[in-house]
Coordinates of N, CA and C in Angstrom, one line a residue:
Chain A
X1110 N 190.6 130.3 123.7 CA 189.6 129.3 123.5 C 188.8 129.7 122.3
X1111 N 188.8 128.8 121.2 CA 188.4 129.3 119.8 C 187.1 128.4 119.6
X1112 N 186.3 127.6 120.9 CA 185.3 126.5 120.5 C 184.3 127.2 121.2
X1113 N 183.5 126.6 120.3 CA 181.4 127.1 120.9 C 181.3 125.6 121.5
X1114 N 180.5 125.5 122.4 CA 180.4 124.3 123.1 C 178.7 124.3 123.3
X1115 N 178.3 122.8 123.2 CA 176.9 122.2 122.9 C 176.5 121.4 123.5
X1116 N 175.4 122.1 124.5 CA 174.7 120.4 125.2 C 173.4 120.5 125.6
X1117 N 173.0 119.2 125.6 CA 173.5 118.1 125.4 C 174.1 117.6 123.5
X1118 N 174.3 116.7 123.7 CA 174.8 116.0 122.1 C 173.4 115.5 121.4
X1119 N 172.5 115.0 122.4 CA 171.6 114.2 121.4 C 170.3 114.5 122.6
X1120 N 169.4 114.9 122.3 CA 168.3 114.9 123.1 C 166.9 114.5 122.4
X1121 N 166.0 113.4 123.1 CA 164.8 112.6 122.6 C 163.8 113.2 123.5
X1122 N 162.6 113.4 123.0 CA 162.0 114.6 123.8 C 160.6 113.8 123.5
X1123 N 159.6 114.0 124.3 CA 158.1 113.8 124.1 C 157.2 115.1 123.7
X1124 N 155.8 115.4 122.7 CA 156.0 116.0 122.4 C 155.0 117.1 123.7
X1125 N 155.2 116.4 124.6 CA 154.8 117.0 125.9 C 155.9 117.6 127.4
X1126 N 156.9 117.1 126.4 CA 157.7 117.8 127.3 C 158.3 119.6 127.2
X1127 N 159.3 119.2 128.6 CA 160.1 120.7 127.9 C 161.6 120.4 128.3
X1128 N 162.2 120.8 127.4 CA 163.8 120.6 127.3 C 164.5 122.4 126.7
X1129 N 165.7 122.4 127.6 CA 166.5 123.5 127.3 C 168.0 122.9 126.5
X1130 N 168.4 123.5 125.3 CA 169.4 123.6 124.4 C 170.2 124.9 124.9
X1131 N 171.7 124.4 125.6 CA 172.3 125.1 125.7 C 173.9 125.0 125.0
X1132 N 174.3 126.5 124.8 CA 175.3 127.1 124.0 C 176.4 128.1 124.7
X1133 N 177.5 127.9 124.5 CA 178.6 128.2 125.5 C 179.6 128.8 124.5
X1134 N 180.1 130.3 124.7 CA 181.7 130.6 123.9 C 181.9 131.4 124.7
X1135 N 183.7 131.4 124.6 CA 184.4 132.3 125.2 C 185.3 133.1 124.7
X1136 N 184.7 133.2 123.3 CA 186.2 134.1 122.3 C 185.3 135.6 122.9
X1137 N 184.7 136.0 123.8 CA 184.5 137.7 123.3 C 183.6 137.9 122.2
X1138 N 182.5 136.8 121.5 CA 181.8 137.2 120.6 C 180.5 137.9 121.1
X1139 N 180.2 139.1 120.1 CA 178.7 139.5 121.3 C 177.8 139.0 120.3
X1140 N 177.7 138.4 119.2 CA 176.8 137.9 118.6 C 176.6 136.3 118.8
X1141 N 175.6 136.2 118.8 CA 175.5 134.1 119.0 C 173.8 134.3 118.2
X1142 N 173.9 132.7 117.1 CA 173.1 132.3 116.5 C 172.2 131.3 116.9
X1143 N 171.3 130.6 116.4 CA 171.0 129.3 116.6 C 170.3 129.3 115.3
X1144 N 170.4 127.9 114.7 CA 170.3 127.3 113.7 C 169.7 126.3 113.5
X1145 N 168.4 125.8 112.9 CA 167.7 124.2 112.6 C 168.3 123.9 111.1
X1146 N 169.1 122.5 111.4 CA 169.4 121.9 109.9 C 168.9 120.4 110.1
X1147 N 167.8 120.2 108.9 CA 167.3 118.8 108.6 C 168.5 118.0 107.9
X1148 N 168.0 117.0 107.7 CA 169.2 116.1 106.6 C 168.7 116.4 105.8
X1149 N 170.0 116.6 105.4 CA 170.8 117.0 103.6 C 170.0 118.4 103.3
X1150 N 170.3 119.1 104.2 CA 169.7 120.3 103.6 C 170.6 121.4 104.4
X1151 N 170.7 122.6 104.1 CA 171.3 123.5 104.4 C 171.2 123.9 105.9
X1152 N 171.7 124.7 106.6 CA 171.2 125.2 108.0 C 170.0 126.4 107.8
X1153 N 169.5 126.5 108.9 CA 168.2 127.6 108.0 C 168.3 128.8 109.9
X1154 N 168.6 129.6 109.7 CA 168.9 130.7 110.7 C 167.5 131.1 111.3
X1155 N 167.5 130.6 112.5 CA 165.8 130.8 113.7 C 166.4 132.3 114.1
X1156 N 167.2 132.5 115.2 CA 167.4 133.7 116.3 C 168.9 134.2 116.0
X1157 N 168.7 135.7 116.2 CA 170.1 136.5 116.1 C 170.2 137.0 117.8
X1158 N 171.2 137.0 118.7 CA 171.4 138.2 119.8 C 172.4 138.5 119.4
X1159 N 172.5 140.0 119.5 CA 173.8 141.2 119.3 C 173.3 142.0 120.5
X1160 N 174.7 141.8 121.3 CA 174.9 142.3 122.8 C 173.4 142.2 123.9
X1161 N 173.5 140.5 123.8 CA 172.3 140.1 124.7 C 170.7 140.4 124.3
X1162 N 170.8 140.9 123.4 CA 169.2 141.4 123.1 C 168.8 140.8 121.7
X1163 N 167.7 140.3 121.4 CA 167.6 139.7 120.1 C 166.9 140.3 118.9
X1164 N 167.7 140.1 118.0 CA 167.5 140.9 117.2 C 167.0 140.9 115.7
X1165 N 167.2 139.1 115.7 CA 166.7 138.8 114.7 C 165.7 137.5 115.2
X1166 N 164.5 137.1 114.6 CA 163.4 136.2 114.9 C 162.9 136.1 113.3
X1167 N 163.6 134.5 112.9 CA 163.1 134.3 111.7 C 161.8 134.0 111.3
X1168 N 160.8 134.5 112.3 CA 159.3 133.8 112.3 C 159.8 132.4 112.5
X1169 N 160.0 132.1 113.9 CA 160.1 130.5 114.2 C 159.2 130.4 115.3
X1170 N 158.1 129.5 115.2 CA 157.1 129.4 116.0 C 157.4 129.1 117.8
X1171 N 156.2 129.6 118.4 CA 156.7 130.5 119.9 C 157.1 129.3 120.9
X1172 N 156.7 127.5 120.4 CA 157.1 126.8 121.1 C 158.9 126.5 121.1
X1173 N 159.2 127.6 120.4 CA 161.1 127.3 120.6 C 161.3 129.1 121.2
X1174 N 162.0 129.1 122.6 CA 161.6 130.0 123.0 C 163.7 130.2 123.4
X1175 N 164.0 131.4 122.8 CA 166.0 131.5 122.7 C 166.2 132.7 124.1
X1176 N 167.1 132.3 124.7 CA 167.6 133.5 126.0 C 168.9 133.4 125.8
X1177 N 169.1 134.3 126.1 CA 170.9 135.0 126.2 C 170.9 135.3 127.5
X1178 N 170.9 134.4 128.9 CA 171.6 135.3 130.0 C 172.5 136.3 130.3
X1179 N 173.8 135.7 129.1 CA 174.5 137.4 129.2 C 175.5 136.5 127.9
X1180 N 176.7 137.3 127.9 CA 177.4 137.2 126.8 C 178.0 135.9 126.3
X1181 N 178.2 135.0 127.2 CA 179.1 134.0 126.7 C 177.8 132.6 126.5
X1182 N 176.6 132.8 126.9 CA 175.6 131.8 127.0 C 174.5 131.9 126.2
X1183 N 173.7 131.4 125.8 CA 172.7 131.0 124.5 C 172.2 129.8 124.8
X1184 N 170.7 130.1 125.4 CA 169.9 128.9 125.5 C 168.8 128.9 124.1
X1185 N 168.1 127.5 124.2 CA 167.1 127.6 123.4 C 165.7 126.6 123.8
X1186 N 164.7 126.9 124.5 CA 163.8 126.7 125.2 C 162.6 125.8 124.3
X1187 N 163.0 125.1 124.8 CA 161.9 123.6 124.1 C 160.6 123.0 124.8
X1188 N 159.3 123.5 123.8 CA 158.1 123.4 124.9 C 157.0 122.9 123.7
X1189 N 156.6 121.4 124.0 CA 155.2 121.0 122.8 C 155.9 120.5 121.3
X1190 N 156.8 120.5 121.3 CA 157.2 120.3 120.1 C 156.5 119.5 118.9
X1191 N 157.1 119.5 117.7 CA 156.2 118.5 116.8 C 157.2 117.2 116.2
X1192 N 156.7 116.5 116.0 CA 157.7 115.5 115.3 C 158.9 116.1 114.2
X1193 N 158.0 116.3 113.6 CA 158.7 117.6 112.3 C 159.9 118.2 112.5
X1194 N 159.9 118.9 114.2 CA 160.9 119.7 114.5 C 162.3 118.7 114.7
X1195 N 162.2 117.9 114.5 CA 163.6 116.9 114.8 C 164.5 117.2 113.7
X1196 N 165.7 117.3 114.3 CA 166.4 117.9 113.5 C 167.9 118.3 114.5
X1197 N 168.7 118.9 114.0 CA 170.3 119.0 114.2 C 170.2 120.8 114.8
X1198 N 170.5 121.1 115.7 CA 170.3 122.7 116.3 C 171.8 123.0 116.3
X1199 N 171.7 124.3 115.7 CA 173.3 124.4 115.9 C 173.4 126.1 116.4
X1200 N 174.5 126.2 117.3 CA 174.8 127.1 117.8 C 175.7 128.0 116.9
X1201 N 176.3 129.6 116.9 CA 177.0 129.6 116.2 C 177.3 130.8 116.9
X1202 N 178.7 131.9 117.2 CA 178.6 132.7 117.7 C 180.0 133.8 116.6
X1203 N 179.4 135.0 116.8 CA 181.0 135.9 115.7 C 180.9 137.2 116.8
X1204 N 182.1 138.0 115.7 CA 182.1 138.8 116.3 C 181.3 140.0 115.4
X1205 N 180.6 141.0 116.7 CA 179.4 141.4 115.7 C 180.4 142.5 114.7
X1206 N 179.4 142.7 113.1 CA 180.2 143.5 112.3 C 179.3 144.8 112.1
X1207 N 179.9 145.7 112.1 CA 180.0 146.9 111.4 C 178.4 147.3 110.3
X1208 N 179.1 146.2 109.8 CA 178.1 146.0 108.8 C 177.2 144.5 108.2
X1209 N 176.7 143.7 108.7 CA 176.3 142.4 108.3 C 176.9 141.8 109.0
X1210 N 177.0 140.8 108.7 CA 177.0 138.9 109.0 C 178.7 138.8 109.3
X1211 N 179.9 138.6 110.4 CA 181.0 138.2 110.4 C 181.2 136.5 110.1
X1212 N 182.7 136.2 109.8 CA 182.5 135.0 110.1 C 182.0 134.4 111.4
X1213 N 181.6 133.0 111.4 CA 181.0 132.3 112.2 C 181.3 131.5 112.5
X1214 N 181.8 130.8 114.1 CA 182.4 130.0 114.7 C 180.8 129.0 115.1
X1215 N 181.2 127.6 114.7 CA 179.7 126.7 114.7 C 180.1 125.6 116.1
X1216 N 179.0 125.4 116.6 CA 179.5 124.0 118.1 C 178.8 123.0 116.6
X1217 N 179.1 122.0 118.1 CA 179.0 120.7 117.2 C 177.7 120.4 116.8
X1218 N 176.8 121.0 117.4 CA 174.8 121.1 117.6 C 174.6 119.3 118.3
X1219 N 173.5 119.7 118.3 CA 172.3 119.5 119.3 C 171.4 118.3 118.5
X1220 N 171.1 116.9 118.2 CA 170.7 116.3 117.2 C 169.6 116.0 118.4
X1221 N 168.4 116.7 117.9 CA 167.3 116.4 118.6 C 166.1 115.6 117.7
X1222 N 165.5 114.4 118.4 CA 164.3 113.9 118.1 C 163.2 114.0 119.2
X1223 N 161.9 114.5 118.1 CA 160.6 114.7 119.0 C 159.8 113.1 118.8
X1224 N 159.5 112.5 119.7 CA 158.5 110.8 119.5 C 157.0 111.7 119.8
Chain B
X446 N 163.5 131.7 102.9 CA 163.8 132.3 101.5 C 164.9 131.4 101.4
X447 N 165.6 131.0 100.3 CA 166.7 130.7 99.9 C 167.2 131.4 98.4
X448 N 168.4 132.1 99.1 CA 169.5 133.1 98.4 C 170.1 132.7 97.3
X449 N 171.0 131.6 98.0 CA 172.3 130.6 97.1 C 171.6 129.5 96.7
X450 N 172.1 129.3 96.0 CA 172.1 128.0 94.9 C 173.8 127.1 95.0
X451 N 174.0 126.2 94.8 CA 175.0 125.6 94.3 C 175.1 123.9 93.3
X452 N 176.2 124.3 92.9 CA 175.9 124.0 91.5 C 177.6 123.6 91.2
X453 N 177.6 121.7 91.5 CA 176.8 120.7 91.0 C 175.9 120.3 92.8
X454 N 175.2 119.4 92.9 CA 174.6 119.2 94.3 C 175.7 118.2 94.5
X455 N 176.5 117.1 93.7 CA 177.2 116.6 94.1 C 178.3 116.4 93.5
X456 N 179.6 116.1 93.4 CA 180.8 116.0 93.3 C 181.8 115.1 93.7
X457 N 182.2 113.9 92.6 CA 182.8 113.2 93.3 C 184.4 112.5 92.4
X458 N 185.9 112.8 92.4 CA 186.7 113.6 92.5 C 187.6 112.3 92.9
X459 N 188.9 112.4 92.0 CA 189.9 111.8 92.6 C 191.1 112.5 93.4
X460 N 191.3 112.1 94.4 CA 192.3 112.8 95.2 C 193.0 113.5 94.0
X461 N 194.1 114.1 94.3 CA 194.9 115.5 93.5 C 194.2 116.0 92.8
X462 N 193.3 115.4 92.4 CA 192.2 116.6 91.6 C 191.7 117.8 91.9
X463 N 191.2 118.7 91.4 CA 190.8 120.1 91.6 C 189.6 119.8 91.7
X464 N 188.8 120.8 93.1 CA 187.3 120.5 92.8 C 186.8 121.9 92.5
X465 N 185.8 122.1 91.5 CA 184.9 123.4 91.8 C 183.8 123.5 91.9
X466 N 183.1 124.6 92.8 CA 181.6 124.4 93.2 C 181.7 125.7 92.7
X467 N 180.6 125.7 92.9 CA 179.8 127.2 92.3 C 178.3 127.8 92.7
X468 N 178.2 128.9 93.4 CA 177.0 129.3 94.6 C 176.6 130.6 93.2
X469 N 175.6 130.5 93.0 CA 174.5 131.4 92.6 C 173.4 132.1 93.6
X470 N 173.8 133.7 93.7 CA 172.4 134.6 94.2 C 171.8 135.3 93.6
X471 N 170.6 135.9 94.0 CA 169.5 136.6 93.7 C 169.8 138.6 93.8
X472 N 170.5 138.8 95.0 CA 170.1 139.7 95.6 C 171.1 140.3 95.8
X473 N 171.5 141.9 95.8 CA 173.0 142.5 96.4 C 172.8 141.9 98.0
X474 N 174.6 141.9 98.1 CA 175.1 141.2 99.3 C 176.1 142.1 100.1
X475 N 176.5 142.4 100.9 CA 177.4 142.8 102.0 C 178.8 141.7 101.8
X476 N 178.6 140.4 101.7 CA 179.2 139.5 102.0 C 178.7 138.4 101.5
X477 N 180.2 137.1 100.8 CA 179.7 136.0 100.5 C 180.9 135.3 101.2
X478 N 179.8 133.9 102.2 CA 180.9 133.3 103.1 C 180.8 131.8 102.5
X479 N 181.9 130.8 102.5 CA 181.9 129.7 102.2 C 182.1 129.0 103.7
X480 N 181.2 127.7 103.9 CA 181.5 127.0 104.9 C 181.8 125.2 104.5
X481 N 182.2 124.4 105.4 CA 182.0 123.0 105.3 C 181.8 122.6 106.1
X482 N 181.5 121.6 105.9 CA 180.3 120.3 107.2 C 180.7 118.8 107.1
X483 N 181.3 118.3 107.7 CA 181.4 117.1 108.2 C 180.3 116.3 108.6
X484 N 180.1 115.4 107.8 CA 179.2 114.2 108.3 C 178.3 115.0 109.3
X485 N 177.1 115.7 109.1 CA 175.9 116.6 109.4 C 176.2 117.4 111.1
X486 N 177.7 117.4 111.0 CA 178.1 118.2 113.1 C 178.3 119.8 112.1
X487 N 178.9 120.3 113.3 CA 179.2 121.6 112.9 C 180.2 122.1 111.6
X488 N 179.3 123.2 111.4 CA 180.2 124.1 110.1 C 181.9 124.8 110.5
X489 N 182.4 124.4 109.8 CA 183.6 125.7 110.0 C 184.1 126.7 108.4
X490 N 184.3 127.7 109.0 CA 184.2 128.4 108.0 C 185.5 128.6 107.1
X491 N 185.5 128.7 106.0 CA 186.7 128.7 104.9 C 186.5 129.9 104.6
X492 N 186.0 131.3 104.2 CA 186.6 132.2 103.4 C 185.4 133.3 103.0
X493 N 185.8 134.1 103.6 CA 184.7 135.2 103.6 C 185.1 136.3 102.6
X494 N 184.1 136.5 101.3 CA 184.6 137.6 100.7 C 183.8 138.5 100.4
X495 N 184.0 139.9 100.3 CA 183.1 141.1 100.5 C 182.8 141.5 99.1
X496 N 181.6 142.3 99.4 CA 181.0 142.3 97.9 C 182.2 143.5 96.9
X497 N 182.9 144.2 97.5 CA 183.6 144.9 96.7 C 185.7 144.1 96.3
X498 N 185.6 142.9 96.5 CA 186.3 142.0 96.2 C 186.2 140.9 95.3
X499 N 187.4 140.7 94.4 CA 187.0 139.5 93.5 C 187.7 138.2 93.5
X500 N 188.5 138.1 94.6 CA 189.4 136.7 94.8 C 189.9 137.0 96.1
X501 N 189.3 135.9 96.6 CA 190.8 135.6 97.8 C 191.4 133.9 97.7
X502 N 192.4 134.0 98.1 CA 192.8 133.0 98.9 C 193.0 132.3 100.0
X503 N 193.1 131.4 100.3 CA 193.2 130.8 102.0 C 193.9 129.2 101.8
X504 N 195.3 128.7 101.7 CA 196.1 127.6 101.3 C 195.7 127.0 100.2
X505 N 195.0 126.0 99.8 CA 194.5 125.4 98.5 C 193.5 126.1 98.4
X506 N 192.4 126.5 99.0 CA 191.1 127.2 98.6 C 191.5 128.7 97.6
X507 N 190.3 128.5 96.9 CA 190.3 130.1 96.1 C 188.6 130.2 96.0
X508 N 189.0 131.4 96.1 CA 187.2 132.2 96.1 C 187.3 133.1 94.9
X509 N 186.3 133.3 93.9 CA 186.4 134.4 93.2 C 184.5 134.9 93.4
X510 N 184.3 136.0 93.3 CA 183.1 136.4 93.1 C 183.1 137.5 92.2
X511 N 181.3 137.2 91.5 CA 181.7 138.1 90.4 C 179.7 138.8 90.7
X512 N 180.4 140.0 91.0 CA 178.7 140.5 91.6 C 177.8 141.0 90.1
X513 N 178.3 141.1 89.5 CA 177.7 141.7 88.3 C 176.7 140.6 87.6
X514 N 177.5 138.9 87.9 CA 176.5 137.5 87.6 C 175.5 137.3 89.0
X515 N 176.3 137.7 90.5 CA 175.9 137.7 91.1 C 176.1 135.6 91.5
X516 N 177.5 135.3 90.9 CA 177.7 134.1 91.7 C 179.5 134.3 92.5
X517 N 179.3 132.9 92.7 CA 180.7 132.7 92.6 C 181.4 131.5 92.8
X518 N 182.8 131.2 93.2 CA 183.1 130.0 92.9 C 183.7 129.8 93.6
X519 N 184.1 128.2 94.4 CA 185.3 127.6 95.5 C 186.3 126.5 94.6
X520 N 187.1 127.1 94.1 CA 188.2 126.1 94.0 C 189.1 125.3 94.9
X521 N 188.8 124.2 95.1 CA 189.9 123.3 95.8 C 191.0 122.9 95.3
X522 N 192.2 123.1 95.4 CA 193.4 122.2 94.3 C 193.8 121.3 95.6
X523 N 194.8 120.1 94.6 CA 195.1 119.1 94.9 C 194.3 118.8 96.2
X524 N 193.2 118.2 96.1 CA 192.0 117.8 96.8 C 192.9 116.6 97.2
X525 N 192.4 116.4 98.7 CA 193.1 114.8 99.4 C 191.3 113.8 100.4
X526 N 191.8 112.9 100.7 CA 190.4 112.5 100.8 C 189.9 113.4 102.4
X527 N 190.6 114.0 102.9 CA 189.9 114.5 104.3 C 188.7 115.8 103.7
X528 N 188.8 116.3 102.4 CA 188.3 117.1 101.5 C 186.6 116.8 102.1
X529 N 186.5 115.3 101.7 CA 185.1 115.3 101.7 C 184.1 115.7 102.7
X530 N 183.4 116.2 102.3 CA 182.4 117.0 103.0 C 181.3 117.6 102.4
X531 N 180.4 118.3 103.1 CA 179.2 119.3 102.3 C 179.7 121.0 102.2
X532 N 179.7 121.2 101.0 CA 180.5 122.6 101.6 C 179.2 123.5 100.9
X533 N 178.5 124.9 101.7 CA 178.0 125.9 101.8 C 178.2 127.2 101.3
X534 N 177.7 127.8 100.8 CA 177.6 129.3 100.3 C 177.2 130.0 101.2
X535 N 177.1 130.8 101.8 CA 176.1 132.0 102.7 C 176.1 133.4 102.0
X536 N 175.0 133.9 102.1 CA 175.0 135.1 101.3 C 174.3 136.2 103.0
X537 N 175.3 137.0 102.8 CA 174.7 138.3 103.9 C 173.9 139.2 103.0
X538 N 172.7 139.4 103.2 CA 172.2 140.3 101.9 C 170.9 141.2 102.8
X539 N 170.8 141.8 102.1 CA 169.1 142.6 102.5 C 167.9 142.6 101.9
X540 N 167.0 141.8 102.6 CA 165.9 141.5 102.0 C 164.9 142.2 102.3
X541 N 163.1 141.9 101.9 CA 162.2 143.1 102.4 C 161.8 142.8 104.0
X542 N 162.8 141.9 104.4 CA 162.2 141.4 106.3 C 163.9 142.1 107.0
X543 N 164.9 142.7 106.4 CA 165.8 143.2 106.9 C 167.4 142.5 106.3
X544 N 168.1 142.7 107.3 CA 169.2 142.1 107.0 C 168.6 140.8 107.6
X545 N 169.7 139.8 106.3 CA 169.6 138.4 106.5 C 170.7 137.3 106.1
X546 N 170.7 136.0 106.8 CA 172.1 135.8 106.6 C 171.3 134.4 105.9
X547 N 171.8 133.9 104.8 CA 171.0 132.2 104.2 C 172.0 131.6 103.5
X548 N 172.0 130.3 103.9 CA 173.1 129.0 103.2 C 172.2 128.7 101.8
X549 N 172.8 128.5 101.0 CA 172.5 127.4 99.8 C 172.2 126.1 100.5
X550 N 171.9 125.5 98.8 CA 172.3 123.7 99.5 C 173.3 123.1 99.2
X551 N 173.8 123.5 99.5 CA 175.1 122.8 99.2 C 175.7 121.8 98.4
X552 N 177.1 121.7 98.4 CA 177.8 120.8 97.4 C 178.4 119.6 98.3
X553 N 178.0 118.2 97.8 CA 178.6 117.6 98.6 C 180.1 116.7 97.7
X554 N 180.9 117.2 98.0 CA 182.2 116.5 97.6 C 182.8 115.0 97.8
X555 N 183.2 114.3 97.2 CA 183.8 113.2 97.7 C 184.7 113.0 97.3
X556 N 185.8 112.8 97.8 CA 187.2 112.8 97.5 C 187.7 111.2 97.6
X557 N 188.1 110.9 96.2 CA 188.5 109.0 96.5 C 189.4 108.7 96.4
X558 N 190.2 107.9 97.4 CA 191.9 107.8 97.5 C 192.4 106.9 96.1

């Protein structure tokens, strides 16, 4: 199984709610990303886990809150949001390297709007 | 922060044609990864090459990096229209907040039958 899997597909959110963004692989990767991409603009890297524990925090503010229950799972915890945050979330998971960044297997993400 | 640069932002290309893009960075790198994007879903990756490497290949794709400019380049040959897409730079590099991994903006290709 060579796919990262994403759900929901599309989620509309109030900016009083709370919603969970969840992320699924089964290649054996111990690294999994998560990613905010606006239109037409690049992906921009929020949260790193390597072997469940997190390791990288891009300064992404505390109302986006990421869990790794264990290896094959990657949530990302949605609380107050802003309109602003609307945008395309994308999962990504590798295998961790040695040294840096491996290639990166992407799900289809998460196209979220805040009203 | 943004690393990569790419260069043209858009590109638009008659099938069998060759396409090339071109990602410019700032910073020594561990690694330079190329990706593409379909209509704004997920990335898949084309071609990872390490900083002590200066070409690879992968079917029509060519990668060359040249660390000393500190860019590099995606050649596509005989481009067909499923080509089109946004295609990405990533640069693995170390900055003063650690290791870090950042896309360019990418090239968006269009491929016309």
């Amino acid at each position: 199984d060579t796919e990262v899997t994403q759900t929901p597909k599309h989620l509309v959110m109030g900016m009083t709610n709370k919603k969970s963004l969840k992320c699924e692989q089964h290649m054996g990767h111990r690294a999994m990303y998560w990613y905010k991409q606006k239109a037409k603009k690049p992906p921009e890297l929020m949260f790193v886990y390597s072997y469940e524990k997190l390791s990288i925090n891009e300064s992404v503010p505390s109302r986006f809150s990421p869990e790794c229950p264990n290896s094959s799972l990657l949530n990302l915890h949605l609380h107050a949001l802003q309109p602003e945050d609307s945008a395309l979330y994308l999962c990504a998971s590798s295998q961790v390297g040695l040294a840096g960044y491996n290639e990166q297997f992407f799900g289809p993400g998460t196209r979220l709007t805040v009203l | 922060s943004q690393q990569g640069e790419e260069d043209p932002q858009a590109l638009s290309i008659q099938e069998g044609e060759n396409a090339t893009m071109n990602c410019s960075y700032k910073t020594s790198i561990n690694n330079l990864q190329w990706y593409r994007q379909n209509s704004g879903r997920g990335l898949v990756h084309l071609i990872l090459i390490r900083s002590n490497e200066r070409e690879k290949h992968s079917g029509r794709l060519r990668v060359t990096l040249d660390t000393s400019k500190k860019s590099s380049s995606l050649l596509i040959t005989a481009s067909r229209a499923a080509d089109t897409a946004s295609y990405f730079c990533a640069t693995d590099h170390r900055d003063n907040y650690g290791q870090n991994f950042v896309f360019g903006p990418g090239t968006r290709l269009s491929v016309l039958p």
